[in-house]
Each structure stands twice: as structure tokens, then as C-alpha cells.
Coordinates of C-alpha atoms and ligand atoms in Angstrom, one line a residue:
M49 CA 4.7 39.5 -0.3
I50 CA 4.1 40.0 -4.0
N51 CA 7.7 39.2 -4.8
S52 CA 7.7 36.0 -2.9
V53 CA 4.5 34.7 -4.6
W54 CA 6.1 35.7 -7.9
S55 CA 9.3 33.9 -7.3
H56 CA 7.4 30.8 -6.0
A57 CA 5.3 30.8 -9.2
Q58 CA 8.5 31.2 -11.3
N59 CA 10.0 28.2 -9.7
D60 CA 6.9 26.2 -9.8
R61 CA 7.6 24.0 -12.9
S62 CA 5.6 21.2 -11.4
S63 CA 2.5 22.3 -13.3
D64 CA 4.2 21.3 -16.6
K65 CA 4.0 17.6 -15.7
L66 CA 1.2 15.8 -13.9
N67 CA 1.8 14.8 -10.2
I68 CA 0.5 11.5 -8.9
V69 CA -1.0 10.7 -5.5
Y70 CA -1.5 6.9 -5.2
I71 CA -3.5 5.9 -2.1
M72 CA -3.6 2.2 -1.2
T73 CA -5.3 0.7 1.8
D74 CA -4.6 -2.8 3.1
D75 CA -7.5 -5.3 2.7
H76 CA -10.2 -2.8 1.8
S77 CA -13.2 -4.6 0.1
Y78 CA -15.0 -3.0 -2.8
Q79 CA -18.2 -4.2 -1.0
T80 CA -17.6 -1.4 1.6
I81 CA -17.2 1.6 -0.7
S82 CA -20.6 3.3 -1.4
A83 CA -19.6 4.1 -5.0
Y84 CA -19.7 0.4 -5.7
G85 CA -23.3 0.3 -4.5
G86 CA -23.0 -2.6 -1.9
E87 CA -25.7 -3.3 0.7
L88 CA -23.4 -2.6 3.6
T89 CA -22.6 0.9 2.4
K90 CA -26.3 1.9 2.9
L91 CA -25.5 1.7 6.7
A92 CA -21.8 2.7 6.5
P93 CA -21.3 5.1 3.7
T94 CA -17.9 6.4 2.4
P95 CA -18.6 10.1 1.4
N96 CA -15.0 11.0 0.7
L97 CA -14.2 8.0 -1.5
D98 CA -17.5 8.8 -3.3
R99 CA -16.4 12.3 -3.7
L100 CA -13.3 11.0 -5.5
A101 CA -15.4 8.6 -7.6
K102 CA -17.6 11.5 -8.6
K103 CA -14.6 13.4 -9.9
G104 CA -13.0 10.5 -11.6
M105 CA -13.4 6.9 -12.9
L106 CA -14.7 3.9 -11.0
F107 CA -13.1 0.6 -12.2
Q108 CA -15.6 -2.2 -11.9
R109 CA -13.4 -5.0 -13.1
A110 CA -10.0 -4.3 -11.3
F111 CA -8.1 -7.4 -10.1
V112 CA -4.8 -8.3 -8.5
E113 CA -2.4 -10.9 -9.8
N114 CA -1.8 -12.5 -6.4
S115 CA -4.2 -11.6 -3.5
L116 CA -1.7 -10.9 -0.7
S117 CA 0.1 -7.8 0.6
T118 CA 3.7 -8.1 -0.2
P119 CA 3.2 -9.7 -3.6
S120 CA 0.8 -6.9 -4.4
R121 CA 3.3 -4.2 -3.3
A122 CA 6.1 -5.8 -5.2
C123 CA 3.9 -5.9 -8.3
L124 CA 3.2 -2.3 -7.9
M125 CA 6.8 -1.4 -7.6
T126 CA 8.1 -3.6 -10.4
G127 CA 5.2 -3.8 -12.8
L128 CA 5.9 -7.6 -12.9
Y129 CA 4.0 -10.8 -11.8
S130 CA 5.0 -12.5 -8.6
H131 CA 7.1 -15.2 -10.3
Q132 CA 9.0 -12.6 -12.2
N133 CA 9.7 -10.3 -9.4
G134 CA 10.4 -13.0 -6.7
Q135 CA 7.7 -11.9 -4.2
R136 CA 5.5 -14.9 -4.4
T137 CA 4.6 -15.3 -0.7
L138 CA 4.0 -13.1 2.2
F139 CA 7.4 -13.7 3.7
G140 CA 9.3 -14.0 0.4
M141 CA 11.6 -11.4 -0.8
V142 CA 11.3 -9.2 -3.9
D143 CA 14.3 -9.4 -6.3
T144 CA 16.0 -6.1 -5.5
T145 CA 18.0 -6.1 -8.8
K146 CA 14.6 -5.3 -10.4
T147 CA 14.1 -1.6 -11.1
F148 CA 11.3 0.0 -9.0
V149 CA 8.9 2.4 -10.6
S150 CA 10.0 5.0 -7.9
E151 CA 13.6 4.8 -9.3
I152 CA 12.5 5.4 -12.9
L153 CA 10.4 8.4 -11.7
Q154 CA 13.3 9.8 -9.8
Q155 CA 15.7 9.4 -12.8
N156 CA 13.1 11.4 -14.8
G157 CA 13.0 14.3 -12.5
Y158 CA 10.2 13.3 -10.2
Q159 CA 10.3 13.9 -6.5
T160 CA 9.1 10.7 -4.9
A161 CA 7.7 9.7 -1.4
V162 CA 6.2 6.7 0.3
V163 CA 4.4 6.9 3.6
G164 CA 2.7 4.2 5.8
K165 CA 2.8 0.5 5.2
W166 CA 5.8 -0.6 3.1
H167 CA 5.8 -4.2 4.4
M168 CA 8.5 -5.4 2.0
R169 CA 11.7 -6.8 3.5
C170 CA 13.9 -4.6 1.3
E171 CA 14.5 -1.0 2.1
P172 CA 12.6 1.6 0.0
K173 CA 14.4 2.2 -3.2
G174 CA 14.1 5.4 -5.3
F175 CA 12.4 7.5 -2.7
D176 CA 13.4 11.1 -1.7
Y177 CA 11.2 10.9 1.3
Y178 CA 9.8 8.0 3.3
Q179 CA 8.0 7.5 6.6
I180 CA 7.3 3.8 6.8
L181 CA 5.7 1.6 9.4
F182 CA 7.4 -1.4 11.0
D183 CA 6.3 -4.5 9.3
Q184 CA 2.5 -4.7 9.2
G185 CA 2.4 -1.6 11.4
A186 CA 0.3 -1.0 14.6
Y187 CA -2.9 1.0 14.8
Y188 CA -2.1 2.9 18.0
N189 CA 1.0 4.8 18.5
P190 CA 3.0 2.9 15.8
E191 CA 6.7 3.0 15.0
F192 CA 7.8 4.7 11.8
K193 CA 11.3 5.1 10.3
S194 CA 12.5 7.7 7.9
K195 CA 15.8 8.8 6.4
E196 CA 16.3 11.1 9.4
T197 CA 15.9 8.4 12.0
G198 CA 19.0 6.6 11.0
G199 CA 17.3 3.3 10.1
K200 CA 15.6 3.2 13.6
Y201 CA 11.9 2.8 14.0
I202 CA 10.6 5.4 16.4
R203 CA 7.3 5.4 18.2
R204 CA 4.9 8.1 17.2
E205 CA 1.9 9.3 19.2
G206 CA -1.4 8.9 17.3
Y207 CA -3.5 6.6 15.2
A208 CA -1.9 5.0 12.1
T209 CA -4.4 6.3 9.6
T210 CA -4.1 9.9 10.8
L211 CA -0.3 9.8 11.1
T212 CA 0.1 8.3 7.6
T213 CA -2.0 11.3 6.3
D214 CA 0.0 13.7 8.4
Y215 CA 3.3 12.4 6.8
A216 CA 1.7 12.6 3.4
I217 CA 0.8 16.3 3.9
N218 CA 4.1 17.0 5.5
F219 CA 5.8 15.8 2.3
L220 CA 3.5 17.9 0.2
E221 CA 4.2 21.0 2.3
H222 CA 8.0 20.6 2.2
R223 CA 8.4 19.3 -1.3
N224 CA 10.5 20.8 -3.9
N225 CA 8.2 23.0 -6.0
S226 CA 10.4 23.0 -9.0
K227 CA 9.7 19.2 -9.6
P228 CA 6.6 17.2 -10.2
F229 CA 6.0 14.6 -7.5
C230 CA 4.7 11.1 -7.0
L231 CA 3.5 10.2 -3.5
F232 CA 2.4 6.8 -2.4
V233 CA 0.1 6.8 0.7
H234 CA -0.2 3.3 2.0
H235 CA -2.5 2.8 4.9
K236 CA -2.3 0.0 7.4
A237 CA -6.1 0.1 7.8
P238 CA -8.4 -1.9 7.6
H239 CA -6.0 -4.8 8.1
R240 CA -6.7 -7.5 10.8
N241 CA -7.3 -7.1 13.8
W242 CA -9.4 -4.0 12.8
M243 CA -8.7 -1.7 15.8
P244 CA -10.8 1.4 15.4
E245 CA -9.8 4.9 16.3
S246 CA -10.9 6.2 19.7
K247 CA -13.5 8.6 18.3
Y248 CA -15.2 5.8 16.4
L249 CA -15.4 3.2 19.1
H250 CA -19.1 3.5 19.4
L251 CA -19.9 4.0 15.8
Y252 CA -22.5 1.5 14.3
E253 CA -23.1 0.2 17.9
D254 CA -26.8 -0.4 17.4
V255 CA -26.6 -1.4 13.7
E256 CA -27.5 -4.8 12.4
F257 CA -25.6 -5.5 9.2
P258 CA -27.3 -7.6 6.5
Y259 CA -25.8 -11.1 5.8
P260 CA -24.3 -11.8 2.4
D261 CA -26.2 -14.5 0.3
T262 CA -23.3 -17.0 0.6
F263 CA -22.9 -16.6 4.3
D264 CA -23.8 -20.2 5.0
D265 CA -22.1 -21.6 1.9
D266 CA -21.4 -25.4 2.4
Y267 CA -18.9 -25.5 -0.5
S268 CA -20.7 -28.4 -2.2
T269 CA -19.7 -28.6 -5.9
R270 CA -16.4 -27.0 -5.0
C271 CA -13.2 -29.1 -4.7
E272 CA -11.0 -29.6 -1.7
P273 CA -9.4 -26.2 -1.1
A274 CA -12.7 -24.4 -0.4
H275 CA -13.3 -27.0 2.3
S276 CA -9.9 -27.1 3.8
Q277 CA -9.1 -23.3 4.1
Q278 CA -8.8 -21.7 7.6
M279 CA -10.6 -18.5 7.1
E280 CA -14.1 -19.2 8.3
I281 CA -15.6 -16.6 10.6
D282 CA -17.2 -19.4 12.5
K283 CA -14.1 -21.4 13.2
C284 CA -11.1 -19.1 12.7
M285 CA -12.1 -15.6 13.9
T286 CA -11.1 -15.4 17.5
I287 CA -13.0 -13.8 20.4
V288 CA -10.1 -12.1 22.1
Y289 CA -7.8 -11.1 19.3
D290 CA -10.2 -10.4 16.5
L291 CA -13.3 -9.4 18.5
K292 CA -11.6 -7.7 21.4
V293 CA -13.4 -9.4 24.2
N294 CA -10.2 -9.0 26.2
Q295 CA -11.9 -8.7 29.6
L296 CA -12.3 -12.5 29.8
K297 CA -10.8 -14.0 33.0
D298 CA -8.1 -16.7 32.6
T299 CA -10.5 -19.4 33.6
E300 CA -13.2 -18.4 31.0
P301 CA -13.7 -20.2 27.7
Y302 CA -11.8 -18.5 24.8
S303 CA -9.4 -16.6 27.1
K304 CA -6.5 -18.7 25.9
E305 CA -7.3 -18.6 22.2
W306 CA -4.7 -18.2 19.6
N307 CA -3.1 -14.8 19.8
A308 CA -4.9 -13.6 23.0
K309 CA -1.5 -12.3 23.9
G310 CA -1.2 -10.4 20.7
M311 CA -4.3 -8.5 21.7
Q312 CA -2.7 -7.6 25.1
L313 CA 0.4 -6.2 23.3
S314 CA -1.8 -4.0 21.1
L315 CA -3.5 -2.7 24.2
N316 CA -0.2 -2.0 25.9
R317 CA 0.6 0.4 23.1
M318 CA -2.2 2.8 24.2
N319 CA -1.8 5.8 26.4
P320 CA -4.1 5.8 29.5
S321 CA -6.8 7.9 27.9
E322 CA -6.9 5.7 24.8
R323 CA -7.0 2.6 27.0
Q324 CA -9.8 4.0 29.2
Q325 CA -12.0 4.7 26.1
W326 CA -11.2 1.4 24.7
E327 CA -12.1 -0.5 27.8
A328 CA -15.4 1.5 28.2
A329 CA -16.5 0.6 24.7
Y330 CA -15.5 -3.1 24.7
V331 CA -16.7 -3.9 28.1
K332 CA -20.1 -3.6 26.5
R333 CA -19.2 -6.3 24.0
Y334 CA -17.9 -8.5 26.8
E335 CA -21.2 -8.2 28.8
D336 CA -23.3 -8.9 25.6
F337 CA -21.2 -11.9 25.0
Q338 CA -21.5 -13.1 28.6
K339 CA -25.2 -12.5 28.6
K340 CA -25.9 -14.3 25.3
Q341 CA -23.3 -17.0 25.5
P342 CA -23.8 -17.7 21.8
V343 CA -23.0 -21.1 20.3
G344 CA -23.2 -22.6 16.8
Q345 CA -25.0 -20.4 14.2
D346 CA -25.7 -17.8 16.9
L347 CA -22.0 -17.5 17.6
K348 CA -21.2 -17.3 14.0
R349 CA -23.7 -14.4 13.5
W350 CA -22.6 -12.7 16.6
K351 CA -19.0 -12.7 15.3
Y352 CA -19.9 -11.4 12.0
Q353 CA -21.8 -8.5 13.4
E354 CA -18.9 -7.4 15.7
Y355 CA -16.3 -8.0 12.9
L356 CA -18.2 -5.8 10.6
K357 CA -18.6 -3.0 13.2
D358 CA -14.7 -2.9 13.7
Y359 CA -13.9 -3.2 10.1
L360 CA -16.3 -0.4 9.1
R361 CA -15.1 1.8 11.9
C362 CA -11.5 1.6 10.5
I363 CA -13.0 2.4 7.1
K364 CA -14.6 5.5 8.5
S365 CA -11.2 6.8 9.6
V366 CA -9.8 5.9 6.1
D367 CA -12.6 7.8 4.5
D368 CA -12.1 10.9 6.8
E369 CA -8.3 10.9 6.0
V370 CA -8.8 10.6 2.2
G371 CA -11.1 13.5 2.6
R372 CA -8.4 15.5 4.4
L373 CA -5.9 14.7 1.7
L374 CA -8.4 15.8 -1.0
D375 CA -9.1 19.0 0.9
Y376 CA -5.4 19.7 0.9
L377 CA -5.0 19.1 -2.7
E378 CA -8.0 21.3 -3.5
K379 CA -6.9 24.1 -1.2
H380 CA -3.4 24.1 -2.8
D381 CA -4.8 24.2 -6.4
L382 CA -3.2 20.8 -7.1
M383 CA -6.4 19.1 -8.5
K384 CA -5.6 20.7 -11.9
N385 CA -2.4 18.8 -12.4
T386 CA -2.5 15.8 -10.1
V387 CA -3.8 12.2 -10.8
I388 CA -5.2 10.6 -7.7
V389 CA -5.6 6.8 -7.4
Y390 CA -7.4 5.0 -4.6
T391 CA -7.1 1.2 -4.4
S392 CA -6.3 -1.7 -2.0
D393 CA -3.6 -4.2 -2.1
Q394 CA -6.4 -6.8 -2.6
G395 CA -10.0 -7.4 -1.9
F396 CA -11.4 -9.0 1.3
Y397 CA -14.3 -11.3 2.4
M398 CA -17.0 -9.6 4.4
G399 CA -18.6 -12.9 5.3
E400 CA -19.1 -14.1 1.8
H401 CA -18.7 -17.9 1.8
G402 CA -18.6 -17.5 5.6
W403 CA -15.1 -16.1 5.3
F404 CA -12.9 -13.2 6.2
D405 CA -9.3 -12.8 4.8
K406 CA -8.4 -13.1 1.0
R407 CA -6.0 -15.2 -1.1
F408 CA -8.6 -17.1 -3.3
M409 CA -9.3 -16.3 -6.9
Y410 CA -12.9 -16.1 -6.1
E411 CA -14.2 -12.5 -6.8
E412 CA -14.3 -10.8 -3.4
S413 CA -10.5 -11.3 -2.9
F414 CA -9.4 -11.3 -6.5
R415 CA -11.1 -8.1 -7.3
T416 CA -10.0 -4.8 -5.7
P417 CA -11.4 -1.3 -5.5
L418 CA -10.0 1.1 -8.0
I419 CA -10.9 4.8 -8.4
I420 CA -8.8 7.1 -10.5
Y421 CA -9.2 10.9 -10.8
Y422 CA -7.5 12.3 -14.0
P423 CA -7.7 16.1 -14.3
E424 CA -10.2 17.4 -16.7
K425 CA -11.1 13.9 -17.9
K426 CA -14.5 12.0 -17.7
K427 CA -16.1 12.8 -14.4
N428 CA -18.3 10.3 -12.5
S429 CA -17.6 7.5 -15.1
K430 CA -17.4 3.8 -14.8
C431 CA -15.1 1.4 -16.6
K432 CA -15.8 -2.3 -17.1
A433 CA -12.5 -3.1 -18.9
L434 CA -10.4 -5.9 -17.3
V435 CA -7.6 -4.2 -15.4
Q436 CA -5.0 -5.6 -13.0
N437 CA -2.4 -4.4 -10.7
I438 CA 0.3 -5.2 -13.2
D439 CA -1.1 -2.1 -15.0
Y440 CA -0.3 0.3 -12.2
A441 CA 3.4 0.8 -12.9
P442 CA 2.9 1.4 -16.6
T443 CA 0.1 3.8 -15.7
I444 CA 2.1 5.8 -13.3
L445 CA 5.0 6.1 -15.9
D446 CA 2.5 7.1 -18.7
V447 CA 1.1 9.8 -16.5
A448 CA 4.6 11.1 -16.0
G449 CA 5.3 11.0 -19.7
I450 CA 7.8 8.2 -19.4
A451 CA 7.9 5.3 -21.9
K452 CA 7.1 1.9 -20.5
P453 CA 10.1 -0.4 -20.2
D454 CA 9.8 -3.5 -22.5
Y455 CA 10.0 -6.0 -19.6
M456 CA 6.8 -4.6 -18.0
V457 CA 3.8 -6.8 -18.9
G458 CA 0.9 -4.5 -17.9
N459 CA -0.7 -1.7 -20.0
S460 CA -1.2 1.9 -19.1
L461 CA -4.8 2.8 -18.0
V462 CA -4.4 6.4 -19.4
P463 CA -6.3 5.8 -22.6
L464 CA -9.2 4.3 -20.5
L465 CA -9.1 7.4 -18.2
K466 CA -9.4 9.5 -21.3
G467 CA -12.5 7.6 -22.2
R468 CA -11.3 5.2 -24.9
I469 CA -10.8 1.4 -24.5
P470 CA -8.2 0.5 -27.1
N471 CA -9.3 -2.2 -29.6
E472 CA -6.5 -4.5 -28.6
W473 CA -7.3 -4.3 -24.9
R474 CA -7.0 -7.7 -23.1
S475 CA -10.0 -9.9 -23.0
D476 CA -8.8 -12.1 -20.0
I477 CA -6.4 -12.0 -17.1
Y478 CA -4.0 -14.4 -15.4
Y479 CA -3.9 -15.0 -11.6
H480 CA -1.5 -17.0 -9.4
Y481 CA -1.5 -17.6 -5.6
Y482 CA 1.5 -19.4 -4.0
D483 CA 1.5 -19.0 -0.3
F484 CA 0.8 -22.6 0.9
P485 CA 1.4 -24.0 3.6
A486 CA 0.7 -20.7 5.5
Q487 CA -1.8 -19.0 7.8
H488 CA -5.4 -19.5 6.5
Q489 CA -4.3 -22.6 4.5
V490 CA -5.4 -21.6 1.1
R491 CA -4.0 -24.0 -1.5
R492 CA -1.8 -22.8 -4.4
H493 CA -3.7 -22.1 -7.5
D494 CA -3.5 -20.3 -10.8
G495 CA -6.3 -19.5 -13.3
V496 CA -7.8 -17.3 -16.0
R497 CA -10.8 -15.0 -16.0
D498 CA -12.4 -13.3 -18.9
N499 CA -15.4 -11.1 -19.0
R500 CA -17.8 -14.0 -18.3
Y501 CA -16.0 -17.2 -17.2
K502 CA -13.3 -18.2 -14.8
L503 CA -11.2 -21.3 -14.7
I504 CA -9.2 -22.1 -11.5
H505 CA -6.5 -24.9 -11.1
F506 CA -5.6 -25.8 -7.6
Y507 CA -2.4 -27.7 -7.3
D508 CA 0.0 -29.3 -4.9
A509 CA 3.4 -29.8 -6.6
K510 CA 4.1 -32.8 -4.4
K511 CA 0.8 -34.5 -4.1
K512 CA -0.7 -34.8 -7.6
H513 CA -3.9 -36.4 -6.2
L514 CA -4.8 -33.0 -4.6
N515 CA -4.9 -31.2 -7.9
C516 CA -8.3 -30.1 -9.0
D517 CA -10.1 -27.6 -11.1
E518 CA -13.1 -25.3 -11.0
L519 CA -15.1 -23.4 -13.6
Y520 CA -17.6 -20.6 -13.1
D521 CA -20.1 -18.9 -15.3
L522 CA -20.0 -15.4 -13.6
Q523 CA -23.0 -14.2 -15.6
K524 CA -25.3 -17.0 -14.4
D525 CA -23.6 -17.6 -11.1
P526 CA -21.9 -14.4 -9.8
N527 CA -21.6 -15.9 -6.3
E528 CA -19.5 -18.8 -7.7
L529 CA -21.5 -21.5 -6.0
N530 CA -21.8 -23.7 -9.0
N531 CA -18.6 -25.4 -10.2
L532 CA -19.2 -26.4 -13.8
Y533 CA -15.8 -28.1 -14.3
G534 CA -16.5 -31.4 -16.2
D535 CA -20.0 -30.4 -17.1
I536 CA -20.5 -31.6 -20.7
K537 CA -22.6 -28.5 -21.6
Y538 CA -19.6 -26.4 -20.9
K539 CA -16.9 -28.5 -22.6
K540 CA -16.2 -25.9 -25.3
I541 CA -15.9 -23.2 -22.8
Q542 CA -13.7 -25.2 -20.5
D543 CA -11.4 -26.2 -23.4
R544 CA -11.1 -22.7 -24.6
L545 CA -10.2 -21.3 -21.1
Q546 CA -7.8 -24.3 -20.5
K547 CA -6.1 -23.4 -23.8
R548 CA -5.8 -19.8 -22.7
L549 CA -4.4 -20.7 -19.3
D550 CA -1.8 -23.0 -20.9
S551 CA -0.8 -20.2 -23.3
Y552 CA -0.4 -17.8 -20.4
R553 CA 1.8 -20.2 -18.6
I554 CA 4.0 -20.5 -21.6
E555 CA 4.0 -16.9 -22.5
L556 CA 4.8 -15.8 -18.9
K557 CA 7.2 -18.7 -18.3
V558 CA 5.3 -19.8 -15.2
D559 CA 7.3 -22.4 -13.4
E560 CA 4.9 -24.2 -11.1
Y561 CA 1.2 -25.2 -11.4
Ligands
SGN74 C1 -1.4 -11.4 9.2 C2 -2.8 -11.8 9.6 C3 -3.5 -12.8 8.6 C4 -3.3 -12.2 7.2 C5 -1.9 -11.9 6.9 C6 -1.6 -11.4 5.5 N1 -2.8 -12.4 10.9 O1 -0.5 -12.6 9.3 O2 -4.8 -12.9 8.9 O3 -3.8 -13.1 6.3 O4 -1.3 -11.0 7.8 O5 -2.2 -10.1 5.3 S1 -2.6 -11.5 12.2 O6 -2.8 -12.3 13.3 O7 -1.2 -11.0 12.1 O8 -3.6 -10.4 12.2 S2 -1.6 -9.1 4.3 O9 -2.6 -8.2 4.0 O10 -0.5 -8.6 4.9 O11 -1.3 -9.9 3.1
CA75 CA1 -3.5 -6.8 2.5

């Protein structure tokens, strides 16, 4: 016994170098993490994410460079902006000649793994171990593929959030102890259509969630894109697919809404016991809907309440599973030499501006949660520096003691984690969204944000008359209701931001705007 412990310890060179556990959820809003202090979290707290925040650093100004899944993942892997790595839109394709951060880690002696949602069209590159979901992944009994399944996706019994954590722990259990590791844990949850785990189907059943200040925004002062988007809870959130009122008879209103069949396919994945528990829970919602027959503002509010219940139930499972992973790391004495990141591929609207989904450069979707634990560094601290997902690859490399390649544009967050904001730290960030026309119809735009102001340029490369701009003073107007573009009082600021936006476009060789 003693011998085997001794030989294990002798082989365990992983403690020389820091390990990395990077956890990323899909569409998790900072508004629904208690450590960020939002109203919703008073009713739906996240104790395990808070536990991580208490041990580490909470970034209050963390942003993405393109608020969509595959672009965000390509940015993480390459350390490049969308136009540099090729993944501009959801269905686009990352340029696979670019080196992935996982490849660099591998070449430098790290053992690498990714579990859960991969989502990109290319195969995982630079991973010793992977267990990845098919496309967006399913919540119930989803298909995963690994090196061992010969490229085939195989159905696994269980709930996506739990299975993803199982695979993460499986990697940790069987890893090569003589090497440091980097493990990417990419959850499907809480992505649309927000299907909760069986044990949480009744959670928050009697809770009434507060409405955001901008719930009934009429977009006056904003230009065309805020009016023409298709992400309003009111008009675009569907009764059957999004809100699971799947008991409607074919003759009843809403029964043939968009993607009602998609809901059926999701239900068909369940085993009889899961299906029974599901029906027992959602028949109540159906009855409530039939009884109230809500229309107009009542319908919008009814949808919002039910949307939040499902979304927050999915978050509850995420929080539990993050807790399970932290327990594992603690139990195996890995907290002393492991950096732990928690983030999302972008933010999400929880009814702000009347919306769900993301894509816009407005705060709720542009910002993303970011919590980082760095062993023995500042505990329970908050950081207000402007950081962006282009910084993640350089940070991971820095943690691993590997020099950042010249082509990477972001900066390592390690100095910040050690409690120091370098003098030359950036004072603004660049954003660019490309996916139009596409689902939710958010127009293409780019823009710049500094610590106080934001300038957004919406464009249509073909129809110049659709081009328009918005300017916000985030200090005076954090909800971005008051577009100041063209306001003479803000001319100096507008000119300054325009100049900065122009210089970003030149510097980064942006080819459309
Ligand atoms: C799916 C969703 C959209 C969502 C995109 C992108 N529709 O297409 O609502 O905007 O994913 O999300 S659904 O009917 O399939 O649920 S992302 O997080 O992958 O970028
Ligand atoms: Ca996403």
C-alpha cells in the first residue's frame, strides 16, 4: 500500500505545473448568478458558482467579441477574432489551418480533454480525450462521440449536464498523472429550449419572478435593428417548443406553431419514467394556460414567468454539477495546483428589452459571466478591467507557462488574477456580429465600448440606406434606452469613439462594416 502511494507520488509531476479546468456553459446570463447580485438570484441562487467566486475573482466587465456559440468557441480555440479565424456565423466554418490552443498545450506536455458541447464543424484538434455531443446536443439521453466510438455518435442514458460532468470526472480519474492537464467542460445547458432535469421539474413552481426594468421597451430612440429583430418573448417565444405546452390538441390554437414537432422529437428521447414525470409536471402548465387563455400583455407575462422557471431549473443542475466537479478537485487535492474558469459562450436576455436570445452588442448579450480561481491568489475579489474572450487562449497558455504566439491579439489575465492591472491594459474593446440574415434576424453590426461609452454601427453591405449608428452613455443610462447618436452635447465623445472604431477596423484588418 505504502509502496503504491510512494510510486504514485514519484510519478506525479503534474504538481510542478498548473492544471486548468475551463467550464463553459451555453447561454448562461450573468443576471442569473448570485455572485453578480442580480434580482433573480434572490429567488434562484447559485451556491456552487458563488463558492467558486468566493475562492477566486469575479470579472464584472467580461465580454465576447461575437455573441454566438460557434464564433465564441472558435475564438477560445484560436485566440483570434471571428474574421481572423473564419467562424463569423453560427454555421460558418473555423479555418482549421489555424493552430488550436489545445494543440499548443499538447506540444508542451499537457494532457488535454474536451467534454460536452463542441459544436464546431471541424473535428476536435489537439485533444488526448474527448466526449462530445452531437451538434447542439440534446438534454435527455444525448448522443456523444469519443475516440473509442470510431467517429460514431452513441446514445447515452442520462441528462446532458450530469453526463458531461461524469465524462469530465472520468478523464480526471484516468488521466496520466505524470503530466499536467487542461480540461474543457462545455455544457449544453442552459441553451434553448431549456429542458430541465427530472428532479427539478417542479422547482420554482409557485415563484413569481420580478420583471426587468426594460421588459416593455418600445425601442424609441433606437434605429431599425432593435425594432426588426425576432427575439421578443411576446412574438417569438413559442408555446409548444419553448414553453412545453405539448398537450395541446391538433385543433387548438398554437398547436402547429413553429417547431412543435421539434418538441415531440425531444420528448421521444425520454425513457418511460422520464416521460411520465415530464407529463405530470407540464400538464399543470397546460391546464393553467387553458384556464387563463392569456392574450396581449398577460400572454407576454405568462410566457416570461414560465420561460424563467425552465431556464433557472436548468441552471440549478449546472450549479449542482459545478459543485460536484469542485468537490472532486478538493477531495483529490487538486485545488492547490489547478486554475478553474467558469464562463459562458455569451450572455443572454432574461426579458430585458422584452427579449430572449443574444447576438446584440447591448450589455446583456455582449457581457458574459467570468469567474476564475487561481490557487493562492486573491480570494473573493472583483475585477472591473475590460476583458474579452480573445484573452482566454493567452491566459490558458500563460497559466501553462507557454509564451503567447505573436498572432494572438488578446492578453493574459494572469496579472489581473495576481491582483495587478498592468498600466498599459486596454481601455476599450471591439465587437462584431455577422450572422444576418439568420434566425432572430439581428442585423450585422460592429462597435467599440470603453469603460463608460458604447458606439454601435449597424450595417447592410448591400443596402446602404439601412446603415445606422447608436451611442450610449452607460453611466447615465445603463439600460441603453437613450440613443445619443447625433446629440450635439455628445459630439466630442461620438467623434472620439468613431475614431477609435475606425482605428480598430484598420488595425485588425476588418473587411466588412
Ligand atoms: C438554435 C436556437 C436559436 C439560437 C441558436 C444559436 N433555435 O438555432 O434560438 O439563437 O441556436 O444559439 S432552436 O430552435 O434550435 O432552439 S447558440 O448558442 O448555439 O449560438
Ligand atoms: Ca450560446
